[in-house]
Coordinates of N, CA and C in Angstrom, one line a residue:
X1 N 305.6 15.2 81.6 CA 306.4 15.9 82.6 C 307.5 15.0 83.1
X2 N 308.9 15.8 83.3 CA 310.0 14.9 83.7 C 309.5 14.8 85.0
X3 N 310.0 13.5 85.6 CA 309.9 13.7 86.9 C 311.0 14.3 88.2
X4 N 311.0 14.1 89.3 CA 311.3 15.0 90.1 C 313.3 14.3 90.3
X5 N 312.8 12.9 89.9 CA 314.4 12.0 90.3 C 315.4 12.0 88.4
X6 N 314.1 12.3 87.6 CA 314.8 11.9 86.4 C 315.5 13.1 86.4
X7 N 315.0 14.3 86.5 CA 315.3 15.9 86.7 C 316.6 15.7 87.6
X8 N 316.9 15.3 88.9 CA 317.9 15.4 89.6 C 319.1 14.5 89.1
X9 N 318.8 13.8 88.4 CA 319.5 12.4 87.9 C 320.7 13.5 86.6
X10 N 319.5 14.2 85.8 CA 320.4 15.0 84.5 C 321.0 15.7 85.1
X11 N 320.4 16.9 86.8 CA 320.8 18.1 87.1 C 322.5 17.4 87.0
X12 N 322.2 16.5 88.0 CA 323.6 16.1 88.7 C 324.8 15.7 87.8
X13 N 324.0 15.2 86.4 CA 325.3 14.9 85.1 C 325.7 16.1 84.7
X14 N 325.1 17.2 84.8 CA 324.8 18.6 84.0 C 326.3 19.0 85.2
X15 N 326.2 19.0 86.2 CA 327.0 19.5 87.2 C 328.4 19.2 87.2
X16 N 328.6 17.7 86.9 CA 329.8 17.4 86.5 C 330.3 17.7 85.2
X17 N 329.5 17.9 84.1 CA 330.1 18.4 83.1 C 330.8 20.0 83.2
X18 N 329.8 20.8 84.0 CA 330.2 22.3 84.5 C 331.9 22.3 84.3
X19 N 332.1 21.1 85.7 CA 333.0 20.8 86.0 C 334.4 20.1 85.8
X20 N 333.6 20.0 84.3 CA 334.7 19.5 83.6 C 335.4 18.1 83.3
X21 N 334.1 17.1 84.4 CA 334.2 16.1 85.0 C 334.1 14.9 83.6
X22 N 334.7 13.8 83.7 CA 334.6 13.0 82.1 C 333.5 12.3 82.2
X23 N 332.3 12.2 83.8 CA 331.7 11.3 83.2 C 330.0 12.2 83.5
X24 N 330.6 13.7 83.0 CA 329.4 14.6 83.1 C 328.7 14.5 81.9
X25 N 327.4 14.6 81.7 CA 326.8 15.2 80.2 C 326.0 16.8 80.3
X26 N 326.5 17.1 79.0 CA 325.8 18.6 79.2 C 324.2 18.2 79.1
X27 N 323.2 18.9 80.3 CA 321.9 18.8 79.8 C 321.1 19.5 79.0
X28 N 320.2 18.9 78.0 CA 319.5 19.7 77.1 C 317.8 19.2 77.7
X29 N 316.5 20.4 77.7 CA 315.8 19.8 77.7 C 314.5 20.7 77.0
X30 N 315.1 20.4 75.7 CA 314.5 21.2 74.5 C 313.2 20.6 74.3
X31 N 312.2 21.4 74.4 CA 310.9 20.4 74.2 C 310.0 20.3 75.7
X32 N 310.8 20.2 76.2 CA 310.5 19.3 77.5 C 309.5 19.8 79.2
X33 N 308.7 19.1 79.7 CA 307.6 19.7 80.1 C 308.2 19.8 82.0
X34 N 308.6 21.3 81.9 CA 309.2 21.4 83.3 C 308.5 22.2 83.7
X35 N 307.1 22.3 83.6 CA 305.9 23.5 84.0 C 305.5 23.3 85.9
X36 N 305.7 24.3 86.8 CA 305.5 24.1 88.0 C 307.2 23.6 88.6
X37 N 308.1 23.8 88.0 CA 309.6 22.7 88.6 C 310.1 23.7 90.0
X38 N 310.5 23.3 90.6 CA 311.5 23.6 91.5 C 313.1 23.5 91.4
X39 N 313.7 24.8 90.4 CA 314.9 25.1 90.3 C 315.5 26.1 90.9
X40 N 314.7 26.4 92.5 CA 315.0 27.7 92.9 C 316.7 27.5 93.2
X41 N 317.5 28.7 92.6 CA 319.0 28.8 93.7 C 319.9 27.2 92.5
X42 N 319.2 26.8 91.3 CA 320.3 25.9 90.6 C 321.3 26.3 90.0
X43 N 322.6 25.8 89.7 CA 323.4 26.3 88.9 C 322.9 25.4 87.0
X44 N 322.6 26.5 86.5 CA 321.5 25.9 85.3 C 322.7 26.5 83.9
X45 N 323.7 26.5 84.2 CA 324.3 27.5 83.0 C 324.3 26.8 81.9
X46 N 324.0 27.1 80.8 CA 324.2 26.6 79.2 C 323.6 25.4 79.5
X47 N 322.4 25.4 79.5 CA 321.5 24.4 79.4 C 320.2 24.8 78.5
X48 N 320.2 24.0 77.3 CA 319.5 24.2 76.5 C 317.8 23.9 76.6
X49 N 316.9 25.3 76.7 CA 315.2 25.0 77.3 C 314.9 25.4 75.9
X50 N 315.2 24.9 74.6 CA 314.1 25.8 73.7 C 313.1 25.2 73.5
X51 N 312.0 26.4 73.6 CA 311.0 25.7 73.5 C 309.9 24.9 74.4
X52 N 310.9 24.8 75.6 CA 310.4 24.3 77.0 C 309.2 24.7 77.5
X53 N 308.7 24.2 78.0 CA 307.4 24.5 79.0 C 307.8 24.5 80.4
X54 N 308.2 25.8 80.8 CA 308.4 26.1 82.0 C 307.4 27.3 82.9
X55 N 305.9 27.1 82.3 CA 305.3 27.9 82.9 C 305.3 27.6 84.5
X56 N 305.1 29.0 85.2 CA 305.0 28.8 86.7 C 306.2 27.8 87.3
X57 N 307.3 27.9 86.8 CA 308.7 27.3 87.3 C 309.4 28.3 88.5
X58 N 310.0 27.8 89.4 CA 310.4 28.7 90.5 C 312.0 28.6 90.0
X59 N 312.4 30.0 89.3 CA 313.8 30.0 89.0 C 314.2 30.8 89.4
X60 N 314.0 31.4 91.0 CA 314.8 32.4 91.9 C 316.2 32.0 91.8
X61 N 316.7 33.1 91.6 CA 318.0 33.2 92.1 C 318.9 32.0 91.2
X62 N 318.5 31.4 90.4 CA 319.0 30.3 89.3 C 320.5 31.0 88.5
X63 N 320.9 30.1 88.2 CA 322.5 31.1 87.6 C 322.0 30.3 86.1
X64 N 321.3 30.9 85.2 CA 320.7 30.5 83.8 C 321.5 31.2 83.1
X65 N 322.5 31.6 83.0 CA 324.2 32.1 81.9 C 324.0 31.4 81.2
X66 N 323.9 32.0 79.8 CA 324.3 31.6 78.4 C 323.8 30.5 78.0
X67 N 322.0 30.1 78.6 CA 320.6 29.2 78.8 C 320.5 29.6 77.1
X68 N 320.1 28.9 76.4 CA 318.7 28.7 75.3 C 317.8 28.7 76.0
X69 N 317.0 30.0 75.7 CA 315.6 29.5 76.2 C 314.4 30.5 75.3
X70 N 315.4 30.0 74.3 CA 314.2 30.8 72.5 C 312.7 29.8 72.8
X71 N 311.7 30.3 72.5 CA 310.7 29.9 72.2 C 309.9 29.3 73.5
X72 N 310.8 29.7 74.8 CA 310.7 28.8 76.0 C 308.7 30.0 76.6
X73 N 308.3 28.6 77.3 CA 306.9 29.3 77.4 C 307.2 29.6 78.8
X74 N 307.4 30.8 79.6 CA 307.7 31.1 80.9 C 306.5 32.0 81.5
X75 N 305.6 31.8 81.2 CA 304.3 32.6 81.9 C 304.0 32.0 83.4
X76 N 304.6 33.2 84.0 CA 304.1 33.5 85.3 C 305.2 32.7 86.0
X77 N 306.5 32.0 85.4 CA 307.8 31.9 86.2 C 308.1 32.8 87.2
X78 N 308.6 32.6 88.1 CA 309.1 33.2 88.7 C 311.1 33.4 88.7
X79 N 311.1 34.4 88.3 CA 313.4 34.5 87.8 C 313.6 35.8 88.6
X80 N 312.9 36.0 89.8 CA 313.6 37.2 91.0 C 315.1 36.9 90.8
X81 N 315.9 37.5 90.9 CA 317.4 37.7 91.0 C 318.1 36.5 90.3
X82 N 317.4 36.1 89.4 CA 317.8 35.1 88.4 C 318.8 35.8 87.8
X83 N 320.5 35.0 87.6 CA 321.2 35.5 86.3 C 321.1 34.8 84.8
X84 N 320.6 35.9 84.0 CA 320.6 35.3 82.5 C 321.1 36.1 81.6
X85 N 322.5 36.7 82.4 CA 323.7 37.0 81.2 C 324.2 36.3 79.9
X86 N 323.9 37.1 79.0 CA 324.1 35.9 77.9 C 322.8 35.0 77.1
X87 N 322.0 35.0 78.1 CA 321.0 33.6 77.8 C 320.2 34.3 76.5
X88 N 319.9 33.3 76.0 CA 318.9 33.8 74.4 C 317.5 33.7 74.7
X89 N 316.3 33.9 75.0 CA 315.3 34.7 75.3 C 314.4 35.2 73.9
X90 N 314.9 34.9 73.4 CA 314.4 35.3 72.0 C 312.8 35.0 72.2
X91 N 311.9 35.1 71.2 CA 310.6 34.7 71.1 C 309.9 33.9 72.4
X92 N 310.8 34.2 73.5 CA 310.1 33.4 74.8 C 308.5 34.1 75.5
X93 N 307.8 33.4 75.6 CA 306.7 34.0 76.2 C 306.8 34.0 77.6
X94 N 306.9 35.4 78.0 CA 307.1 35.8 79.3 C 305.9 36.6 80.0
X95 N 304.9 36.5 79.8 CA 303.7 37.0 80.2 C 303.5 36.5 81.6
X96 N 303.6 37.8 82.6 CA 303.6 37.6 83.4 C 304.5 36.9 84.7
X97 N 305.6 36.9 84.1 CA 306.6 36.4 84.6 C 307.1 37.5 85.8
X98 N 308.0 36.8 86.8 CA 308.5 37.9 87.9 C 310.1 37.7 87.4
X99 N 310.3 38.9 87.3 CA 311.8 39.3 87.0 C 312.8 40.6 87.9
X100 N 312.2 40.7 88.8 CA 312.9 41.3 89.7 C 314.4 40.9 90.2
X101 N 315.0 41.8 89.9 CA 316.5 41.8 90.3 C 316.9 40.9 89.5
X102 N 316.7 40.5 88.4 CA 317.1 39.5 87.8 C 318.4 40.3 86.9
X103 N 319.6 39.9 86.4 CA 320.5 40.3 85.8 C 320.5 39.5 83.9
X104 N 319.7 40.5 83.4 CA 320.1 40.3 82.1 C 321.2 40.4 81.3
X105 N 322.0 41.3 81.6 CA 323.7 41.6 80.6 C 323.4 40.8 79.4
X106 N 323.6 41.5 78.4 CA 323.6 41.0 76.7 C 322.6 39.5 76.8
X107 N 322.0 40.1 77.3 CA 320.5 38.8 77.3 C 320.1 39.3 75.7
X108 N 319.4 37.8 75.1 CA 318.5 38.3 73.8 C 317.2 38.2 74.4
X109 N 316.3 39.3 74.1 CA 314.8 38.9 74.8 C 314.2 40.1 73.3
X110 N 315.0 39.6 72.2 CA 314.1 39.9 70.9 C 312.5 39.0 71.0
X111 N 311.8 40.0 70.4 CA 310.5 39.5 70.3 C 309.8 38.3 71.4
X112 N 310.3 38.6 72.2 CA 309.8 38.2 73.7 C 308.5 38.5 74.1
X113 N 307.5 37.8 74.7 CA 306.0 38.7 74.9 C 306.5 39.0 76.6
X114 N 306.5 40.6 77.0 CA 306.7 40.5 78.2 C 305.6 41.1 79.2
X115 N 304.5 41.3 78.1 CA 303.3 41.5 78.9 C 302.8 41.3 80.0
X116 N 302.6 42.2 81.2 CA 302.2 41.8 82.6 C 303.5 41.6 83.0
X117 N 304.9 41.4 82.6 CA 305.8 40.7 83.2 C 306.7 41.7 84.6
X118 N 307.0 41.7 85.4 CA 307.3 42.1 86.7 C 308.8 42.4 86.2
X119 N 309.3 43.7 85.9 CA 310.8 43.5 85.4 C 311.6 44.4 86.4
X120 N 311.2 45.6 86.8 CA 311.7 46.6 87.9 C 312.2 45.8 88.9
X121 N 313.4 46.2 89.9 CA 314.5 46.5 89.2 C 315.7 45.7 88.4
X122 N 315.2 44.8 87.4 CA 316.0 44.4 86.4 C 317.2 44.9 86.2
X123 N 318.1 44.5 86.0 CA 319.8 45.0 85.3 C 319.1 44.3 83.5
X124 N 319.5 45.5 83.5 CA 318.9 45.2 81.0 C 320.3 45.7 80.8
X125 N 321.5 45.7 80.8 CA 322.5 46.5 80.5 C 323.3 45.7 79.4
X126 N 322.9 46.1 78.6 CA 323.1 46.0 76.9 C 322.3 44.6 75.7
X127 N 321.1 44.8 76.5 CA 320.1 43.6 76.1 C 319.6 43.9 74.9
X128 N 319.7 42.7 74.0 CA 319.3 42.9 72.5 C 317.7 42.6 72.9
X129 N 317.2 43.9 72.0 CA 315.7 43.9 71.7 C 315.2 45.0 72.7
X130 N 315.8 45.6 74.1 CA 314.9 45.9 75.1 C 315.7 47.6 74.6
X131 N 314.6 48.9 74.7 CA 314.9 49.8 74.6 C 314.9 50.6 76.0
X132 N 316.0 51.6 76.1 CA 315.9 52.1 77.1 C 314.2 53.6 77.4
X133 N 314.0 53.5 78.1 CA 312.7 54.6 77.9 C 313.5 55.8 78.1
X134 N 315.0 56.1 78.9 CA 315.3 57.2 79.7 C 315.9 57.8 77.9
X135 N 316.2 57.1 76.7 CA 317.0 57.2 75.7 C 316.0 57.9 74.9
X136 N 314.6 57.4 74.4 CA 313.8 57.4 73.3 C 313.2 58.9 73.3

């Protein structure tokens, strides 16, 4: 598990890169065991989780834009009003996850397990993989 200063130490390089800053690095934390984290309200954009272990992660209100987070294990996260326009979702295990008010726009959440997952009232508005029920 990263810890809580090593986690603040990337956030804060991650932030300057946002920014355009020369002595930012983009963060990646592919693999990496962020299960239980407190990212409520981060700015997390294009930050690479594949594959991550972010079960039970508090990612309220997080700005996750155009995130990797294929294969990412998110059971029982919490992403209320989380934005993940863009973000790839792909094969992520979402079981049980809270997604309320969260904004997907052209999110991939192909083959996603979203079993048990809390999605009402989600924005899905043109999400690859998610069928509309009001269409079928």
């Amino acid at each position: 598990m990263i810890s809580i200063q090593k986690l603040e130490q990337i956030l804060t390089a991650h932030a300057k890169w946002l920014k355009g800053d020369k002595d930012g690095v983009r963060a990646k934390f592919d693999h990496a065991d962020l299960s239980g984290a407190d990212l409520k309200g981060r700015d997390l954009r294009s930050i690479s989780f594949r594959e991550a272990d972010l079960r039970n992660a508090d990612l309220r209100e997080a700005n996750l834009k155009d995130c990797n987070l294929s294969d990412a294990d998110l059971r029982g996260a919490n992403l209320d009003q989380a934005l993940l326009a863009e973000a790839d979702m792909s094969h992520a295990d979402l079981r049980g996850a809270f997604l309320e008010g969260a904004h997907l726009d052209s999110a991939d959440i192909w083959r996603s397990n979203l079993y048990g997952a809390v999605i009402s009232p989600a924005k899905l508005h043109r999400v690859l993989g998610c069928v509309d029920p009001q269409k079928s």
